[in-house]
mmCIF file of C-alpha atoms (C1' of nucleotides) in Angstrom:
data_model
loop_
_atom_site.group_PDB
_atom_site.id
_atom_site.type_symbol
_atom_site.label_atom_id
_atom_site.label_comp_id
_atom_site.label_asym_id
_atom_site.label_seq_id
_atom_site.Cartn_x
_atom_site.Cartn_y
_atom_site.Cartn_z
ATOM 1 C CA MET A 1336 0.000 0.000 0.000
ATOM 2 C CA THR A 1337 1.167 3.513 -0.776
ATOM 3 C CA ILE A 1338 1.255 6.267 1.800
ATOM 4 C CA THR A 1339 -1.733 7.916 0.136
ATOM 5 C CA GLU A 1340 -3.807 4.763 0.520
ATOM 6 C CA VAL A 1341 -2.840 4.280 4.143
ATOM 7 C CA SER A 1342 -3.462 7.950 4.853
ATOM 8 C CA LYS A 1343 -6.993 7.651 3.481
ATOM 9 C CA LYS A 1344 -7.689 4.289 5.084
ATOM 10 C CA TYR A 1345 -6.879 5.497 8.597
ATOM 11 C CA ASP A 1346 -7.587 9.199 8.139
ATOM 12 C CA ILE A 1347 -4.088 10.169 9.249
ATOM 13 C CA SER A 1348 -2.073 12.731 7.295
ATOM 14 C CA GLN A 1349 0.931 11.608 5.300
ATOM 15 C CA ASP A 1350 3.045 13.958 7.367
ATOM 16 C CA THR A 1351 1.916 12.267 10.536
ATOM 17 C CA LEU A 1352 2.551 8.800 9.097
ATOM 18 C CA ARG A 1353 6.119 9.803 8.184
ATOM 19 C CA TYR A 1354 6.544 11.485 11.537
ATOM 20 C CA TYR A 1355 5.459 8.363 13.423
ATOM 21 C CA GLU A 1356 7.933 6.274 11.493
ATOM 22 C CA ARG A 1357 10.752 8.775 11.906
ATOM 23 C CA ILE A 1358 10.417 8.921 15.688
ATOM 24 C CA GLY A 1359 10.012 5.155 16.005
ATOM 25 C CA LEU A 1360 6.390 5.072 17.060
ATOM 26 C CA ILE A 1361 5.971 2.406 14.386
ATOM 27 C CA PRO A 1362 8.723 0.169 12.972
ATOM 28 C CA ALA A 1363 10.450 1.087 9.708
ATOM 29 C CA VAL A 1364 8.145 0.622 6.739
ATOM 30 C CA ASN A 1365 9.133 -1.496 3.682
ATOM 31 C CA ARG A 1366 10.347 0.387 0.612
ATOM 32 C CA THR A 1367 10.137 -0.157 -3.143
ATOM 33 C CA LYS A 1368 13.381 -0.156 -5.167
ATOM 34 C CA GLY A 1369 12.810 3.521 -5.748
ATOM 35 C CA GLY A 1370 12.643 4.262 -2.035
ATOM 36 C CA MET A 1371 8.881 4.773 -1.753
ATOM 37 C CA ARG A 1372 7.041 3.403 1.286
ATOM 38 C CA ASP A 1373 5.146 0.171 0.720
ATOM 39 C CA TYR A 1374 2.995 -0.538 3.770
ATOM 40 C CA THR A 1375 2.366 -4.196 4.611
ATOM 41 C CA GLU A 1376 -0.467 -5.683 6.662
ATOM 42 C CA GLU A 1377 1.823 -5.559 9.648
ATOM 43 C CA SER A 1378 2.637 -1.883 9.127
ATOM 44 C CA CYS A 1379 -1.075 -1.221 8.983
ATOM 45 C CA GLY A 1380 -1.537 -3.067 12.262
ATOM 46 C CA TRP A 1381 0.989 -0.761 13.882
ATOM 47 C CA ILE A 1382 -0.679 2.296 12.448
ATOM 48 C CA GLU A 1383 -4.060 1.168 13.669
ATOM 49 C CA LEU A 1384 -2.570 0.619 17.108
ATOM 50 C CA ALA A 1385 -0.911 4.027 17.086
ATOM 51 C CA LYS A 1386 -4.127 5.714 16.041
ATOM 52 C CA CYS A 1387 -6.133 3.992 18.738
ATOM 53 C CA MET A 1388 -3.634 4.738 21.504
ATOM 54 C CA ARG A 1389 -3.120 8.335 20.445
ATOM 55 C CA SER A 1390 -6.860 8.956 20.244
ATOM 56 C CA ALA A 1391 -6.983 8.174 23.956
ATOM 57 C CA GLY A 1392 -4.058 10.462 24.684
ATOM 58 C CA ILE A 1393 -1.454 7.781 25.415
ATOM 59 C CA PRO A 1394 1.805 9.758 25.147
ATOM 60 C CA ILE A 1395 4.039 9.360 22.116
ATOM 61 C CA GLU A 1396 6.957 8.599 24.423
ATOM 62 C CA ALA A 1397 5.291 5.470 25.830
ATOM 63 C CA LEU A 1398 4.373 4.219 22.381
ATOM 64 C CA ILE A 1399 7.929 4.670 21.139
ATOM 65 C CA GLU A 1400 9.154 2.580 24.030
ATOM 66 C CA TYR A 1401 6.544 -0.088 23.371
ATOM 67 C CA CYS A 1402 7.537 -0.242 19.721
ATOM 68 C CA ALA A 1403 11.219 -0.513 20.601
ATOM 69 C CA LEU A 1404 10.489 -3.348 23.030
ATOM 70 C CA ALA A 1405 8.289 -5.161 20.532
ATOM 71 C CA GLN A 1406 11.153 -5.200 18.040
ATOM 72 C CA GLN A 1407 13.401 -6.945 20.546
ATOM 73 C CA GLY A 1408 11.348 -10.114 20.598
ATOM 74 C CA ASP A 1409 9.816 -12.344 23.224
ATOM 75 C CA ARG A 1410 12.290 -11.479 25.966
ATOM 76 C CA THR A 1411 10.547 -8.114 26.403
ATOM 77 C CA ILE A 1412 7.108 -9.586 27.037
ATOM 78 C CA THR A 1413 7.068 -8.655 30.714
ATOM 79 C CA ALA A 1414 8.398 -5.155 30.093
ATOM 80 C CA ARG A 1415 5.750 -4.568 27.444
ATOM 81 C CA LYS A 1416 2.994 -5.861 29.672
ATOM 82 C CA GLU A 1417 4.119 -3.573 32.492
ATOM 83 C CA LEU A 1418 4.186 -0.602 30.169
ATOM 84 C CA LEU A 1419 0.629 -1.326 29.046
ATOM 85 C CA VAL A 1420 -0.569 -1.812 32.616
ATOM 86 C CA GLU A 1421 0.911 1.544 33.576
ATOM 87 C CA GLU A 1422 -0.776 3.299 30.694
ATOM 88 C CA ARG A 1423 -4.036 1.595 31.538
ATOM 89 C CA THR A 1424 -3.822 2.945 35.072
ATOM 90 C CA LYS A 1425 -3.284 6.476 33.788
ATOM 91 C CA LEU A 1426 -6.093 6.048 31.294
ATOM 92 C CA LEU A 1427 -8.509 4.944 34.008
ATOM 93 C CA GLU A 1428 -7.583 8.008 36.061
ATOM 94 C CA LYS A 1429 -8.233 10.285 33.124
ATOM 95 C CA MET A 1430 -11.572 8.600 32.506
ATOM 96 C CA GLU A 1431 -12.547 9.249 36.108
ATOM 97 C CA ASP A 1432 -11.672 12.933 35.766
ATOM 98 C CA MET A 1433 -13.786 13.073 32.661
ATOM 99 C CA LYS A 1434 -16.677 11.364 34.351
ATOM 100 C CA LYS A 1435 -16.588 13.994 37.091
ATOM 101 C CA THR A 1436 -16.513 16.760 34.531
ATOM 102 C CA LEU A 1437 -19.361 15.151 32.633
ATOM 103 C CA ASP A 1438 -21.449 15.066 35.813
ATOM 104 C CA LYS A 1439 -20.711 18.730 36.407
ATOM 105 C CA LEU A 1440 -21.592 19.621 32.839
ATOM 106 C CA ASN A 1441 -24.873 17.717 33.073
ATOM 107 C CA TYR A 1442 -25.697 19.493 36.316
ATOM 108 C CA LYS A 1443 -24.956 22.909 34.888
ATOM 109 C CA ILE A 1444 -26.778 22.290 31.627
ATOM 110 C CA ASP A 1445 -29.793 21.228 33.644
ATOM 111 C CA ILE A 1446 -29.659 24.466 35.618
ATOM 112 C CA TYR A 1447 -29.336 26.518 32.444
ATOM 113 C CA GLU A 1448 -32.297 24.759 30.907
ATOM 114 C CA LYS A 1449 -34.418 25.671 33.890
ATOM 115 C CA ALA A 1450 -33.052 29.214 33.783
ATOM 116 C CA GLU A 1451 -34.030 29.550 30.141
ATOM 117 C CA VAL A 1452 -37.650 29.242 31.207
ATOM 118 C CA SER A 1453 -37.473 31.822 33.987
ATOM 119 C CA GLY A 1454 -34.925 34.029 32.227
ATOM 120 C CA VAL A 1455 -32.800 34.393 35.347
ATOM 121 C CA LEU A 1456 -29.970 32.532 36.942
ATOM 122 C CA SER A 1457 -29.649 34.901 39.885
ATOM 123 C CA TRP A 1458 -30.637 32.305 42.471
ATOM 124 C CA GLU A 1459 -27.557 30.371 41.476
ATOM 125 C CA LYS A 1460 -23.896 31.143 41.831
ATOM 126 C CA PRO A 1461 -22.634 33.340 38.989
ATOM 127 C CA ASN A 1462 -20.480 30.615 37.549
ATOM 128 C CA ALA A 1463 -22.997 27.826 37.941
ATOM 129 C CA MET B 305 -7.197 34.324 50.406
ATOM 130 C CA THR B 306 -3.709 34.861 49.066
ATOM 131 C CA ILE B 307 -2.417 33.289 45.894
ATOM 132 C CA THR B 308 -0.257 30.946 47.958
ATOM 133 C CA GLU B 309 -3.279 29.659 49.847
ATOM 134 C CA VAL B 310 -5.337 29.185 46.712
ATOM 135 C CA SER B 311 -2.411 27.504 44.986
ATOM 136 C CA LYS B 312 -2.132 24.995 47.813
ATOM 137 C CA LYS B 313 -5.872 24.480 48.183
ATOM 138 C CA TYR B 314 -6.381 23.527 44.547
ATOM 139 C CA ASP B 315 -2.902 22.262 43.759
ATOM 140 C CA ILE B 316 -2.474 24.698 40.905
ATOM 141 C CA SER B 317 0.747 26.696 40.509
ATOM 142 C CA GLN B 318 0.724 30.416 41.172
ATOM 143 C CA ASP B 319 1.922 30.934 37.637
ATOM 144 C CA THR B 320 -1.053 29.052 36.293
ATOM 145 C CA LEU B 321 -3.473 30.979 38.534
ATOM 146 C CA ARG B 322 -2.086 34.274 37.248
ATOM 147 C CA TYR B 323 -2.111 32.951 33.708
ATOM 148 C CA TYR B 324 -5.767 31.925 33.929
ATOM 149 C CA GLU B 325 -6.703 35.372 35.161
ATOM 150 C CA ARG B 326 -4.607 37.153 32.553
ATOM 151 C CA ILE B 327 -6.213 35.307 29.637
ATOM 152 C CA GLY B 328 -9.719 35.670 31.072
ATOM 153 C CA LEU B 329 -10.356 32.049 31.916
ATOM 154 C CA ILE B 330 -11.521 33.347 35.288
ATOM 155 C CA PRO B 331 -12.803 36.867 36.046
ATOM 156 C CA ALA B 332 -10.434 39.489 37.479
ATOM 157 C CA VAL B 333 -9.532 38.745 41.083
ATOM 158 C CA ASN B 334 -9.992 41.327 43.888
ATOM 159 C CA ARG B 335 -6.879 43.191 45.016
ATOM 160 C CA THR B 336 -5.639 44.600 48.321
ATOM 161 C CA LYS B 337 -4.619 48.283 48.433
ATOM 162 C CA GLY B 338 -1.081 47.152 47.678
ATOM 163 C CA GLY B 339 -2.163 45.363 44.511
ATOM 164 C CA MET B 340 -1.936 41.808 45.810
ATOM 165 C CA ARG B 341 -4.610 39.305 44.810
ATOM 166 C CA ASP B 342 -7.263 38.583 47.417
ATOM 167 C CA TYR B 343 -9.333 35.610 46.260
ATOM 168 C CA THR B 344 -12.990 35.548 47.315
ATOM 169 C CA GLU B 345 -15.313 32.544 47.582
ATOM 170 C CA GLU B 346 -16.506 33.360 44.111
ATOM 171 C CA SER B 347 -12.977 33.451 42.705
ATOM 172 C CA CYS B 348 -12.417 30.061 44.253
ATOM 173 C CA GLY B 349 -15.578 28.778 42.594
ATOM 174 C CA TRP B 350 -14.202 29.838 39.229
ATOM 175 C CA ILE B 351 -10.868 28.240 39.936
ATOM 176 C CA GLU B 352 -12.499 24.996 40.938
ATOM 177 C CA LEU B 353 -14.541 25.078 37.758
ATOM 178 C CA ALA B 354 -11.464 25.796 35.667
ATOM 179 C CA LYS B 355 -9.552 22.967 37.291
ATOM 180 C CA CYS B 356 -12.368 20.503 36.747
ATOM 181 C CA MET B 357 -12.920 21.455 33.118
ATOM 182 C CA ARG B 358 -9.219 21.524 32.287
ATOM 183 C CA SER B 359 -8.651 18.126 33.911
ATOM 184 C CA ALA B 360 -11.049 16.717 31.332
ATOM 185 C CA GLY B 361 -9.302 18.505 28.490
ATOM 186 C CA ILE B 362 -11.962 21.126 27.798
ATOM 187 C CA PRO B 363 -10.009 23.678 25.736
ATOM 188 C CA ILE B 364 -8.922 26.972 27.278
ATOM 189 C CA GLU B 365 -10.590 28.812 24.404
ATOM 190 C CA ALA B 366 -14.059 27.491 25.293
ATOM 191 C CA LEU B 367 -13.615 28.335 28.958
ATOM 192 C CA ILE B 368 -12.553 31.893 28.134
ATOM 193 C CA GLU B 369 -15.702 32.294 26.098
ATOM 194 C CA TYR B 370 -17.836 30.854 28.873
ATOM 195 C CA CYS B 371 -16.289 33.206 31.392
ATOM 196 C CA ALA B 372 -16.838 36.200 29.114
ATOM 197 C CA LEU B 373 -20.496 35.235 28.648
ATOM 198 C CA ALA B 374 -21.020 34.694 32.362
ATOM 199 C CA GLN B 375 -19.836 38.238 33.040
ATOM 200 C CA GLN B 376 -22.487 39.620 30.709
ATOM 201 C CA GLY B 377 -25.377 38.516 32.864
ATOM 202 C CA ASP B 378 -28.584 36.601 32.358
ATOM 203 C CA ARG B 379 -29.033 37.510 28.716
ATOM 204 C CA THR B 380 -26.292 35.024 27.832
ATOM 205 C CA ILE B 381 -27.964 32.051 29.488
ATOM 206 C CA THR B 382 -28.825 30.334 26.224
ATOM 207 C CA ALA B 383 -25.390 30.959 24.716
ATOM 208 C CA ARG B 384 -23.713 29.535 27.802
ATOM 209 C CA LYS B 385 -25.934 26.483 27.797
ATOM 210 C CA GLU B 386 -25.187 25.845 24.137
ATOM 211 C CA LEU B 387 -21.469 26.159 24.784
ATOM 212 C CA LEU B 388 -21.688 23.606 27.577
ATOM 213 C CA VAL B 389 -23.775 21.234 25.489
ATOM 214 C CA GLU B 390 -21.208 21.400 22.711
ATOM 215 C CA GLU B 391 -18.353 20.656 25.080
ATOM 216 C CA ARG B 392 -20.335 17.803 26.593
ATOM 217 C CA THR B 393 -20.746 16.276 23.147
ATOM 218 C CA LYS B 394 -17.008 16.458 22.516
ATOM 219 C CA LEU B 395 -16.301 15.049 25.950
ATOM 220 C CA LEU B 396 -18.588 12.084 25.346
ATOM 221 C CA GLU B 397 -16.795 11.383 22.077
ATOM 222 C CA LYS B 398 -13.441 11.450 23.805
ATOM 223 C CA MET B 399 -14.730 9.116 26.499
ATOM 224 C CA GLU B 400 -15.836 6.678 23.828
ATOM 225 C CA ASP B 401 -12.380 6.732 22.233
ATOM 226 C CA MET B 402 -10.879 6.060 25.623
ATOM 227 C CA LYS B 403 -13.243 3.205 26.262
ATOM 228 C CA LYS B 404 -12.174 1.598 22.993
ATOM 229 C CA THR B 405 -8.536 2.040 23.892
ATOM 230 C CA LEU B 406 -9.159 0.639 27.350
ATOM 231 C CA ASP B 407 -10.733 -2.455 25.826
ATOM 232 C CA LYS B 408 -7.742 -2.875 23.533
ATOM 233 C CA LEU B 409 -5.329 -2.438 26.439
ATOM 234 C CA ASN B 410 -7.201 -5.005 28.494
ATOM 235 C CA TYR B 411 -7.130 -7.427 25.600
ATOM 236 C CA LYS B 412 -3.416 -6.990 25.019
ATOM 237 C CA ILE B 413 -2.515 -7.172 28.692
ATOM 238 C CA ASP B 414 -4.438 -10.412 28.885
ATOM 239 C CA ILE B 415 -2.477 -11.799 25.969
ATOM 240 C CA TYR B 416 0.804 -10.732 27.533
ATOM 241 C CA GLU B 417 -0.113 -12.352 30.807
ATOM 242 C CA LYS B 418 -0.724 -15.623 29.032
ATOM 243 C CA ALA B 419 2.511 -15.187 27.086
ATOM 244 C CA GLU B 420 4.454 -14.676 30.293
ATOM 245 C CA VAL B 421 3.599 -18.245 31.245
ATOM 246 C CA SER B 422 4.627 -19.771 27.930
ATOM 247 C CA GLY B 423 7.445 -17.316 27.268
ATOM 248 C CA VAL B 424 6.403 -16.765 23.679
ATOM 249 C CA LEU B 425 4.064 -14.479 21.857
ATOM 250 C CA SER B 426 4.761 -15.905 18.416
ATOM 251 C CA TRP B 427 1.226 -17.222 17.894
ATOM 252 C CA GLU B 428 0.065 -13.629 18.031
ATOM 253 C CA LYS B 429 0.675 -10.667 15.763
ATOM 254 C CA PRO B 430 3.976 -8.951 16.539
ATOM 255 C CA ASN B 431 2.282 -5.821 17.751
ATOM 256 C CA ALA B 432 -0.400 -7.566 19.757
ATOM 257 C "C1'" DT C 755 10.893 11.205 -23.871
ATOM 258 C "C1'" DC C 756 8.645 14.521 -21.511
ATOM 259 C "C1'" DT C 757 5.574 16.374 -18.363
ATOM 260 C "C1'" DT C 758 2.816 16.082 -14.429
ATOM 261 C "C1'" DG C 759 1.999 14.686 -10.112
ATOM 262 C "C1'" DA C 760 3.232 11.737 -6.083
ATOM 263 C "C1'" DC C 761 6.768 10.809 -3.008
ATOM 264 C "C1'" DT C 762 11.342 11.535 -0.528
ATOM 265 C "C1'" DT C 763 14.213 13.907 3.189
ATOM 266 C "C1'" DG C 764 15.748 17.169 6.749
ATOM 267 C "C1'" DG C 765 14.568 20.919 8.979
ATOM 268 C "C1'" DA C 766 11.729 24.827 10.228
ATOM 269 C "C1'" DG C 767 7.238 26.448 11.893
ATOM 270 C "C1'" DT C 768 2.724 26.118 14.560
ATOM 271 C "C1'" DG C 769 -0.667 25.867 18.337
ATOM 272 C "C1'" DC C 770 -1.684 24.811 22.845
ATOM 273 C "C1'" DA C 771 -1.027 25.230 27.634
ATOM 274 C "C1'" DC C 772 1.622 26.258 30.552
ATOM 275 C "C1'" DT C 773 6.255 27.604 33.056
ATOM 276 C "C1'" DC C 774 10.092 30.407 33.947
ATOM 277 C "C1'" DC C 775 12.529 34.739 34.448
ATOM 278 C "C1'" DA C 776 13.943 39.549 35.456
ATOM 279 C "C1'" DT C 777 12.796 43.403 37.672
ATOM 280 C "C1'" DA C 778 10.061 45.932 40.682
ATOM 281 C "C1'" DT C 779 7.037 46.521 44.606
ATOM 282 C "C1'" DG C 780 4.474 44.996 48.830
ATOM 283 C "C1'" DT C 781 4.544 42.805 53.626
ATOM 284 C "C1'" DT C 782 6.142 41.353 57.937
ATOM 285 C "C1'" DA C 783 9.146 40.034 61.812
ATOM 286 C "C1'" DA C 784 13.338 41.675 64.367
ATOM 287 C "C1'" DT D 548 13.951 50.910 59.737
ATOM 288 C "C1'" DT D 549 15.713 47.175 57.623
ATOM 289 C "C1'" DA D 550 16.351 42.579 56.094
ATOM 290 C "C1'" DA D 551 14.059 38.751 54.196
ATOM 291 C "C1'" DC D 552 10.514 37.039 51.820
ATOM 292 C "C1'" DA D 553 6.069 37.101 49.044
ATOM 293 C "C1'" DT D 554 3.857 38.893 45.151
ATOM 294 C "C1'" DA D 555 3.388 41.856 41.024
ATOM 295 C "C1'" DT D 556 4.076 42.459 35.844
ATOM 296 C "C1'" DG D 557 5.375 41.653 30.995
ATOM 297 C "C1'" DG D 558 7.649 38.859 28.216
ATOM 298 C "C1'" DA D 559 10.514 34.947 26.982
ATOM 299 C "C1'" DG D 560 11.059 29.928 27.076
ATOM 300 C "C1'" DT D 561 9.405 24.945 27.182
ATOM 301 C "C1'" DG D 562 7.331 20.497 25.862
ATOM 302 C "C1'" DC D 563 4.325 18.051 23.174
ATOM 303 C "C1'" DA D 564 2.506 16.626 18.897
ATOM 304 C "C1'" DC D 565 2.132 17.546 14.948
ATOM 305 C "C1'" DT D 566 2.282 20.376 10.312
ATOM 306 C "C1'" DC D 567 4.438 22.751 6.705
ATOM 307 C "C1'" DC D 568 8.092 23.701 3.460
ATOM 308 C "C1'" DA D 569 11.993 23.459 0.112
ATOM 309 C "C1'" DA D 570 14.567 20.930 -2.829
ATOM 310 C "C1'" DG D 571 15.141 16.946 -4.957
ATOM 311 C "C1'" DT D 572 13.652 12.006 -6.772
ATOM 312 C "C1'" DC D 573 10.377 8.609 -8.647
ATOM 313 C "C1'" DA D 574 6.464 6.936 -11.486
ATOM 314 C "C1'" DA D 575 2.907 6.835 -14.975
ATOM 315 C "C1'" DG D 576 0.372 8.581 -18.930
ATOM 316 C "C1'" DA D 577 0.514 11.421 -23.566
#
DNA sequence: TCTTGACTTGGAGTGCACTCCATATGTTAA
DNA sequence: TTAACATATGGAGTGCACTCCAAGTCAAGA
């Protein structure tokens, strides 16, 4: 697959795809004789993984380390697992923060909806 | 309350507190005759709100707009509600992405735990 | 073969959200 | 009053994650 095809398939810019490869967030991609990238199934798997992890805010740094470990074979299984467990912990914390914010947003939206009827919010705190 | 007290209470740096005020993410804080900040209950309410929203990744830009609207009184009730609804929608989308990533992490961690017993991961995709 | 468009690289630039710094002024205990 | 420390301001610097650009190379159709 060409970079254009992969870019469209995963909705990631070509610049970002090259960037991810350059920094080692995904392993080096196969090339044609001419030097053009030729993405394999496996490359695509890495890109899909990168996209998923990044969409949840997993830091680039952690993904680079994971990729480096993965390329060192089965002896890094424990290290990789620990890395993932650590990121999962952070992710769960972030999700809790978001849940709290969501509750607050729901509460405030509810108050605003009631205020739209009366036209005033004065019985509430100014920043409610 | 002094900036030091507020900083400790909410675990936000003094620099960040001043920054938030400067950019209008919170309304101007009261001052003593000497020009030092003297945070009121209301200021603290804004700071708490800012902290909560920022912890969930709500962009600074949206919070500045919300703060500006709030200072214009009851006629901005609908605008404020719409702003909050929009941010809630984005937040829910982000939470869904995170849920997907969490599922993937759980799946992979499970695979790694099984691989730790056997010592090999070869029956799985390299990036699993 | 030639032209057009896609692709390459290294490096510079961008946007966001802080974070740090220099210099000046306010506050408080001795 | 004076030393020591807290706080003020405006502006520069940082870290992260892209994003853009220039200059050159490769590939495919007329």
